[in-house]
Short mmCIF file of C-alpha atoms in Angstrom, two decimals:
data_model
loop_
_atom_site.label_atom_id
_atom_site.label_comp_id
_atom_site.label_asym_id
_atom_site.label_seq_id
_atom_site.Cartn_x
_atom_site.Cartn_y
_atom_site.Cartn_z
CA MET A 1 -51.25 106.46 -77.09
CA SER A 2 -53.47 104.35 -74.32
CA LYS A 3 -54.21 101.01 -74.75
CA PRO A 4 -57.75 101.71 -75.29
CA ASP A 5 -56.94 103.81 -78.11
CA ALA A 6 -55.27 102.01 -79.61
CA VAL A 7 -57.38 98.82 -79.48
CA ARG A 8 -60.20 100.97 -81.11
CA LEU A 9 -57.72 102.37 -83.97
CA ARG A 10 -56.74 98.47 -85.13
CA GLU A 11 -60.72 97.67 -84.74
CA ASP A 12 -61.77 100.32 -86.64
CA GLY A 13 -58.81 99.89 -89.64
CA MET A 14 -59.65 96.07 -89.13
CA ALA A 15 -63.25 96.96 -89.94
CA LEU A 16 -62.38 99.38 -92.86
CA LEU A 17 -59.83 96.68 -94.29
CA GLY A 18 -62.89 94.21 -93.98
CA ARG A 19 -65.24 96.94 -96.27
CA THR A 20 -62.33 96.87 -98.58
CA ILE A 21 -61.66 93.75 -99.10
CA ALA A 22 -64.94 92.72 -99.81
CA VAL A 23 -65.80 95.53 -102.71
CA HIS A 24 -62.61 94.32 -103.97
CA SER A 25 -63.35 90.69 -104.30
CA HIS A 26 -67.09 91.80 -105.50
CA ASP A 27 -65.02 93.31 -108.26
CA VAL A 28 -62.82 90.16 -109.00
CA ILE A 29 -65.91 88.29 -109.30
CA ASN A 30 -67.58 90.83 -111.98
CA ALA A 31 -64.16 90.26 -113.81
CA PHE A 32 -64.68 86.71 -113.65
CA ASN A 33 -68.30 87.05 -114.78
CA VAL A 34 -67.93 89.26 -117.71
CA ILE A 35 -65.17 86.91 -118.56
CA SER A 36 -67.43 83.71 -118.03
CA GLU A 37 -69.87 85.38 -120.05
CA MET A 38 -67.83 85.95 -122.75
CA ALA A 39 -66.53 82.93 -123.12
CA GLY A 40 -70.55 81.91 -123.57
CA LEU A 41 -70.45 84.06 -126.49
CA GLN A 42 -67.61 82.69 -128.06
CA LEU A 43 -68.64 78.95 -127.75
CA ASP A 44 -72.41 80.22 -129.14
CA LEU A 45 -70.84 81.61 -131.71
CA LEU A 46 -68.19 78.77 -132.44
CA GLN A 47 -71.42 76.76 -132.29
CA GLU A 48 -73.45 78.63 -135.11
CA ALA A 49 -70.05 78.20 -137.04
CA ALA A 50 -70.14 74.64 -136.91
CA GLY A 51 -73.22 74.61 -137.62
CA GLY A 52 -72.39 76.05 -140.95
CA GLU A 53 -73.21 80.16 -140.21
CA PRO A 54 -70.83 82.49 -141.45
CA VAL A 55 -67.89 83.07 -138.70
CA ASP A 56 -67.67 86.76 -137.46
CA LEU A 57 -64.14 87.31 -136.98
CA VAL A 58 -64.91 90.87 -136.23
CA GLU A 59 -66.62 89.77 -133.39
CA LEU A 60 -64.67 86.98 -131.84
CA GLU A 61 -61.72 89.21 -132.35
CA LYS A 62 -63.64 91.90 -130.28
CA ILE A 63 -64.60 89.28 -127.66
CA CYS A 64 -61.07 88.36 -126.74
CA ARG A 65 -60.02 91.75 -126.55
CA GLN A 66 -63.07 92.58 -124.02
CA ILE A 67 -61.47 89.13 -122.52
CA ARG A 68 -57.68 90.26 -122.27
CA SER A 69 -59.43 93.83 -121.02
CA TYR A 70 -60.93 92.31 -118.03
CA ALA A 71 -58.34 89.71 -117.18
CA ARG A 72 -55.97 93.12 -116.81
CA SER A 73 -58.79 94.75 -114.58
CA GLY A 74 -59.14 91.61 -112.64
CA ASP A 75 -55.39 91.21 -111.98
CA ALA A 76 -55.00 95.25 -110.90
CA THR A 77 -57.83 94.55 -108.27
CA VAL A 78 -56.03 91.72 -106.71
CA ARG A 79 -52.79 93.76 -106.77
CA SER A 80 -54.43 96.48 -105.20
CA LEU A 81 -56.14 94.20 -102.35
CA ASN A 82 -52.72 92.64 -102.51
CA TRP A 83 -51.49 96.29 -101.61
CA VAL A 84 -53.92 96.89 -98.60
CA ALA A 85 -53.77 93.94 -97.44
CA HIS A 86 -49.76 94.21 -96.91
CA ARG A 87 -49.94 97.65 -95.18
CA PHE A 88 -50.88 95.82 -92.36
CA ASP A 89 -47.66 94.10 -91.85
CA ASP A 90 -45.51 96.22 -93.41
CA VAL A 91 -42.72 96.50 -91.07
CA ASN A 92 -40.86 99.72 -93.06
CA PRO A 93 -41.46 102.94 -91.10
CA GLU A 94 -39.90 105.05 -94.48
CA VAL A 95 -43.23 105.06 -97.19
CA GLU A 96 -43.06 107.65 -99.99
CA VAL A 97 -45.88 109.04 -100.41
CA GLY A 98 -46.45 109.57 -103.51
CA GLN A 99 -46.51 106.38 -104.61
CA THR A 100 -48.46 105.46 -101.33
CA LEU A 101 -51.24 107.92 -101.90
CA ALA A 102 -51.67 106.93 -105.65
CA LYS A 103 -51.97 103.54 -104.25
CA ALA A 104 -54.54 104.45 -101.36
CA VAL A 105 -56.45 106.34 -103.91
CA THR A 106 -56.46 102.89 -106.31
CA ALA A 107 -57.89 101.35 -103.36
CA ALA A 108 -60.41 103.83 -102.64
CA GLY A 109 -61.56 103.86 -106.19
CA HIS A 110 -62.97 100.43 -105.44
CA LEU A 111 -64.16 100.44 -101.49
CA LEU A 112 -66.09 103.74 -103.11
CA SER A 113 -67.03 102.57 -106.48
CA VAL A 114 -70.62 102.26 -105.45
CA ARG A 115 -71.38 106.19 -104.91
CA ARG A 116 -70.56 107.17 -107.77
CA VAL A 117 -67.44 109.43 -106.87
CA SER A 118 -64.09 110.37 -108.91
CA ILE A 119 -61.27 110.65 -107.31
CA ALA A 120 -58.74 112.75 -108.63
CA LEU A 121 -55.13 112.63 -107.49
CA GLU A 122 -53.09 115.69 -107.83
CA ALA A 123 -48.91 115.38 -106.80
CA PRO A 124 -46.13 116.85 -107.52
CA ASP A 125 -43.70 115.39 -110.02
CA GLU A 126 -41.14 114.17 -107.45
CA GLN A 127 -40.73 112.27 -104.71
CA ALA A 128 -40.87 112.73 -100.87
CA PHE A 129 -40.35 110.11 -98.20
CA ALA A 130 -42.14 110.13 -94.94
CA ARG A 131 -41.63 108.10 -91.56
CA VAL A 132 -44.83 106.82 -90.48
CA ASP A 133 -46.63 103.38 -90.16
CA PRO A 134 -47.76 102.85 -93.73
CA PHE A 135 -50.94 101.30 -92.69
CA LEU A 136 -52.02 103.91 -90.12
CA LEU A 137 -51.03 106.24 -93.44
CA ALA A 138 -53.04 104.05 -95.46
CA TYR A 139 -55.75 103.79 -93.21
CA ALA A 140 -56.16 107.98 -92.58
CA ILE A 141 -56.36 108.23 -96.20
CA LEU A 142 -58.97 105.77 -96.84
CA LEU A 143 -61.02 107.33 -94.20
CA GLY A 144 -61.20 110.59 -95.38
CA LEU A 145 -61.94 109.81 -98.46
CA GLU A 146 -65.41 107.65 -96.66
CA THR A 147 -65.81 110.38 -94.62
CA LEU A 148 -66.28 113.03 -97.63
CA THR A 149 -68.08 110.96 -99.59
CA PHE A 150 -70.88 109.60 -97.49
CA LYS A 151 -73.84 109.64 -99.05
CA SER A 152 -72.43 111.75 -101.78
CA PRO A 153 -74.37 113.48 -104.69
CA ARG A 154 -74.05 112.10 -108.10
CA ASP A 155 -70.70 112.08 -110.12
CA LYS A 156 -68.89 113.89 -107.59
CA THR A 157 -65.05 114.77 -107.50
CA VAL A 158 -63.23 114.14 -104.51
CA THR A 159 -59.27 115.43 -104.47
CA VAL A 160 -56.40 114.09 -102.92
CA GLY A 161 -53.02 115.91 -103.66
CA TRP A 162 -49.84 116.15 -101.92
CA GLN A 163 -47.17 118.48 -101.23
CA PRO A 164 -43.90 119.14 -99.40
CA VAL A 165 -44.38 122.76 -96.42
CA PRO A 166 -41.85 123.65 -93.78
CA GLN A 167 -43.21 121.13 -91.13
CA GLY A 168 -43.02 117.98 -93.39
CA ILE A 169 -45.86 116.92 -95.80
CA GLU A 170 -49.14 118.01 -96.47
CA ILE A 171 -52.18 115.62 -97.33
CA ALA A 172 -55.46 117.10 -98.66
CA ILE A 173 -58.35 115.65 -99.28
CA GLU A 174 -60.81 117.89 -100.85
CA SER A 175 -64.65 117.83 -101.60
CA GLY A 176 -66.14 119.66 -104.46
CA GLU A 177 -69.39 119.42 -102.50
CA PRO A 178 -70.59 119.20 -98.77
CA VAL A 179 -71.19 116.28 -97.41
CA GLU A 180 -75.02 114.95 -96.79
CA PRO A 181 -75.63 114.95 -93.66
CA PRO A 182 -73.90 117.54 -92.81
CA LEU A 183 -70.16 115.94 -91.53
CA ASP A 184 -69.98 116.06 -87.84
CA ARG A 185 -66.71 117.67 -87.20
CA GLU A 186 -65.87 116.73 -84.09
CA ALA A 187 -66.67 112.85 -84.15
CA VAL A 188 -64.38 113.57 -87.19
CA ARG A 189 -61.91 115.26 -85.99
CA ALA A 190 -61.71 113.05 -83.09
CA ARG A 191 -61.05 109.76 -84.80
CA PHE A 192 -58.22 111.90 -87.09
CA GLU A 193 -56.29 112.97 -84.16
CA LEU A 194 -55.98 109.70 -82.64
CA LEU A 195 -54.95 108.60 -85.72
CA LEU A 196 -52.85 111.23 -86.10
CA ARG A 197 -51.28 111.07 -83.27
CA GLU A 198 -49.92 107.74 -84.31
CA LEU A 199 -48.45 108.83 -87.41
CA GLY A 200 -46.64 111.48 -85.84
CA GLY A 201 -49.00 114.18 -87.70
CA ALA A 202 -51.47 116.71 -86.82
CA ILE A 203 -54.81 118.06 -88.19
CA GLU A 204 -54.15 122.11 -89.76
CA THR A 205 -57.76 121.84 -90.89
CA LEU A 206 -61.46 120.40 -90.65
CA GLU A 207 -63.11 122.98 -92.46
CA GLY A 208 -66.07 123.14 -94.60
CA ASP A 209 -68.25 125.91 -96.10
CA ALA A 210 -71.46 126.11 -99.29
CA ARG A 211 -68.48 124.89 -102.11
CA GLY A 212 -67.09 121.92 -99.96
CA GLU A 213 -64.96 120.27 -97.42
CA ARG A 214 -61.91 119.86 -96.91
CA LEU A 215 -59.46 117.32 -94.57
CA VAL A 216 -55.82 118.19 -94.29
CA LEU A 217 -53.00 116.16 -92.44
CA THR A 218 -49.49 117.27 -92.18
CA ILE A 219 -46.87 114.44 -91.31
CA PRO A 220 -43.11 114.51 -90.79
CA ALA A 221 -40.70 114.23 -93.35
CA SER A 222 -38.03 111.87 -93.38
CA ARG A 223 -36.41 113.12 -96.92
CA THR A 224 -37.53 116.11 -98.81
CA PRO A 225 -38.06 116.08 -102.61
CA ALA A 226 -35.00 117.39 -103.19
CA GLY A 227 -33.00 114.82 -101.59
CA GLY A 228 -32.29 116.34 -98.36
CA VAL A 229 -32.85 115.62 -95.14
CA SER A 230 -35.68 117.60 -93.43
CA GLU A 231 -35.51 118.62 -89.51
CA THR A 232 -38.36 116.65 -88.94
CA GLY A 233 -36.50 113.13 -90.21
CA LYS A 234 -34.95 110.76 -87.56
CA GLU A 235 -32.14 109.24 -90.22
CA VAL A 236 -30.98 109.89 -93.05
CA ARG A 237 -30.84 107.54 -96.11
CA MET B 1 -89.64 81.40 -133.09
CA GLN B 2 -92.15 82.25 -130.81
CA ALA B 3 -95.19 84.48 -131.69
CA ASP B 4 -94.75 86.77 -128.70
CA PRO B 5 -91.81 86.63 -127.71
CA ASP B 6 -90.68 86.95 -123.73
CA ARG B 7 -89.68 90.56 -123.46
CA ILE B 8 -87.22 90.95 -120.55
CA LEU B 9 -84.92 93.66 -119.27
CA LEU B 10 -82.01 93.64 -118.33
CA VAL B 11 -80.41 96.07 -115.44
CA ASP B 12 -76.80 96.06 -114.44
CA ASP B 13 -73.83 98.70 -114.45
CA ASP B 14 -71.47 96.96 -116.38
CA ALA B 15 -72.33 97.62 -119.83
CA THR B 16 -70.18 95.30 -121.29
CA PHE B 17 -72.36 91.92 -119.33
CA LEU B 18 -75.04 93.66 -120.30
CA GLU B 19 -74.04 93.68 -124.24
CA THR B 20 -72.39 90.34 -124.05
CA LEU B 21 -75.48 88.45 -122.08
CA SER B 22 -77.57 90.02 -124.44
CA LYS B 23 -76.68 89.20 -127.18
CA ARG B 24 -76.65 85.19 -125.81
CA LEU B 25 -80.19 85.54 -124.70
CA GLN B 26 -81.36 86.91 -128.17
CA LYS B 27 -79.62 84.51 -129.82
CA ARG B 28 -82.07 81.89 -127.92
CA GLY B 29 -84.59 84.03 -129.14
CA LEU B 30 -85.84 86.53 -126.43
CA VAL B 31 -86.50 90.15 -126.74
CA VAL B 32 -83.97 92.17 -124.86
CA GLU B 33 -84.18 95.89 -123.48
CA CYS B 34 -81.08 97.07 -121.53
CA ALA B 35 -80.32 99.69 -118.58
CA THR B 36 -77.08 100.58 -116.69
CA SER B 37 -78.84 101.93 -113.48
CA GLY B 38 -81.83 101.61 -111.20
CA GLU B 39 -83.19 105.32 -112.62
CA GLU B 40 -83.40 103.72 -115.76
CA CYS B 41 -84.98 100.81 -115.46
CA ILE B 42 -87.70 102.03 -113.67
CA ALA B 43 -87.81 104.80 -116.73
CA LYS B 44 -87.87 102.09 -119.23
CA ALA B 45 -90.31 99.64 -117.79
CA ARG B 46 -92.87 102.31 -117.49
CA GLU B 47 -92.51 102.69 -121.07
CA THR B 48 -92.39 99.29 -122.32
CA VAL B 49 -94.33 96.25 -120.63
CA PHE B 50 -91.18 93.38 -120.19
CA HIS B 51 -92.50 90.02 -118.77
CA VAL B 52 -89.49 89.83 -116.56
CA VAL B 53 -86.49 92.15 -115.28
CA ILE B 54 -83.68 90.63 -114.54
CA LEU B 55 -82.01 93.48 -111.78
CA ASP B 56 -78.32 93.64 -110.71
CA LEU B 57 -77.82 93.84 -106.50
CA ALA B 58 -74.83 95.93 -106.60
CA MET B 59 -74.82 99.17 -108.48
CA PRO B 60 -73.81 102.92 -107.93
CA GLY B 61 -76.92 104.73 -106.93
CA MET B 62 -79.80 102.83 -106.57
CA ASP B 63 -79.10 99.10 -106.26
CA GLY B 64 -80.94 96.07 -106.78
CA ILE B 65 -83.39 96.17 -103.50
CA ASP B 66 -84.08 99.89 -104.11
CA THR B 67 -85.32 99.33 -107.88
CA LEU B 68 -87.15 96.09 -106.76
CA LYS B 69 -89.58 98.56 -104.38
CA GLU B 70 -89.75 100.86 -107.21
CA LEU B 71 -90.54 98.81 -109.52
CA GLN B 72 -93.13 97.09 -107.35
CA LYS B 73 -94.45 100.11 -106.55
CA ARG B 74 -94.67 101.46 -110.14
CA CYS B 75 -94.89 98.21 -112.27
CA PRO B 76 -97.26 96.32 -110.04
CA GLY B 77 -96.97 92.44 -111.13
CA ILE B 78 -93.78 93.09 -113.06
CA GLN B 79 -91.63 89.61 -112.20
CA VAL B 80 -88.43 90.54 -111.15
CA MET B 81 -85.21 88.51 -110.74
CA LEU B 82 -81.97 89.48 -109.61
CA LEU B 83 -79.10 88.11 -111.04
CA THR B 84 -76.10 88.68 -108.76
CA GLY B 85 -72.20 88.17 -108.48
CA GLN B 86 -72.64 88.82 -104.56
CA ALA B 87 -75.51 86.65 -103.22
CA THR B 88 -75.47 86.96 -99.54
CA ILE B 89 -78.75 84.54 -97.22
CA GLN B 90 -79.54 88.20 -95.92
CA ALA B 91 -79.87 89.97 -99.66
CA ALA B 92 -82.10 87.23 -100.63
CA VAL B 93 -84.22 86.76 -98.00
CA GLU B 94 -84.68 90.73 -98.31
CA ALA B 95 -85.21 89.77 -102.22
CA THR B 96 -87.31 87.61 -102.19
CA ARG B 97 -89.67 89.51 -99.36
CA LEU B 98 -90.16 92.41 -101.33
CA GLY B 99 -90.70 89.79 -103.75
CA ALA B 100 -88.15 88.94 -106.57
CA VAL B 101 -89.20 85.49 -107.86
CA GLU B 102 -85.91 83.81 -108.32
CA VAL B 103 -82.52 85.01 -106.55
CA LEU B 104 -79.61 83.79 -109.17
CA GLU B 105 -75.65 83.80 -108.68
CA LYS B 106 -73.40 85.01 -111.36
CA PRO B 107 -72.34 83.43 -113.55
CA THR B 108 -75.41 81.59 -114.73
CA ASP B 109 -75.76 78.97 -117.22
CA ALA B 110 -77.93 80.88 -120.09
CA GLU B 111 -80.11 78.08 -120.49
CA THR B 112 -80.76 77.75 -116.54
CA LEU B 113 -81.46 81.77 -116.86
CA ILE B 114 -84.41 81.23 -119.85
CA GLU B 115 -85.99 78.33 -118.07
CA LYS B 116 -86.21 81.06 -115.09
CA VAL B 117 -87.43 83.49 -117.12
CA ARG B 118 -90.07 81.27 -118.88
CA GLU B 119 -91.00 80.58 -115.18
CA ALA B 120 -91.17 83.91 -113.65
CA ARG B 121 -93.63 84.47 -117.40
CA THR B 122 -95.98 82.51 -116.56
CA LYS B 123 -95.70 84.06 -113.25
CA HIS B 124 -96.16 87.30 -115.20
CA ILE B 125 -99.59 85.66 -117.34
CA ALA B 126 -101.07 84.53 -114.16
CA VAL B 127 -100.84 88.16 -112.06
CA THR B 128 -101.65 90.29 -115.12
CA GLU B 129 -105.24 87.72 -115.35
CA THR B 130 -105.94 88.04 -112.35
CA ALA B 131 -105.42 91.86 -111.88
CA SER B 132 -107.41 91.89 -115.50
CA GLY B 133 -110.13 89.93 -113.75
CA ASP B 134 -110.39 91.74 -110.82
CA GLU B 135 -110.42 95.49 -112.82
CA ILE B 136 -113.70 94.00 -114.92
CA GLU B 137 -115.22 92.95 -111.40
CA GLU B 138 -114.97 96.30 -110.72
CA ILE B 139 -116.09 97.97 -113.61
CA LEU B 140 -119.22 95.16 -113.70
CA ARG B 141 -120.20 96.79 -110.19
CA LYS B 142 -120.04 100.65 -110.31
CA HIS B 143 -122.29 100.09 -113.24
CA GLY B 144 -124.16 97.77 -111.54
CA TRP B 145 -123.94 95.41 -114.71
#
């Protein structure tokens, strides 16, 4: 890859990382705000009780459960952000595809939360490993999801799935409806090709019709789901 | 309790936040209705007269700024405050330029929020009275009275 391409890829990746951090931190702030309001409501109830009113134990219990639920949600958001941030400096060349997709989909769920999009993950119940740059793989998935949900209609569902194929591992990102405004195929293809050259993969299709849009990328597997070694793998573990 | 309590419309996409804050404000004598989206807010504001609308900024679909624009168009004179977890200087400037009377950052103390609601309501009364006076003058002028 030429130096300008590499710089552009890193710059694009940094911009996406910035947006991801902004959205995750907003979700954490939201969790803190709700917890703060609930603590305020608890104080109101306690002050009423101190003033002689009966203690509403059912309400207090409900608030405690909600506080715990929001604390867990905030914790999960921070963990998701932490995962994304560490992909930038991750030097491990082998990634477990299913787990990486699941984490990337969680991060994308935060990133796309204001777009009324739900993301479904469809993956086989098995493990497969790929020898790719983990940041670039996460970046490709986030970019694909962001592209296919741009100006999406309300309650759109996008599906992310993977399956082993003879060439390696095929990752498909599909939108059930067309992208509005129409996808700029050449620009998107150029960005993905740049990414995939670095990932060592290839775009098999970038197609659209009246029903929807589909991005498919195939990356070389280092280990097959059955535990064997693929022909494209460079090392046996 | 006041004879004519402050009627507010709280708008936020987080239903738990809405439920909690509305309970706290109701305990302090306000009449509170809730909406979980900009679209629902517009529909409710057209059906019912609210003294103040308290809007979240980041919401799926119609965001706080879009909702504010629609409210100003469809419900002239309505007083709108923004209560947001991601207040930026640009958003605050934009909201103020569009007529928001206040931009508050979450979490805001309930007493402070009520104080701001009362200030906004005073403006609502002034705006409504001016508008009514203008309408009366127009009727008198039309009929040559």
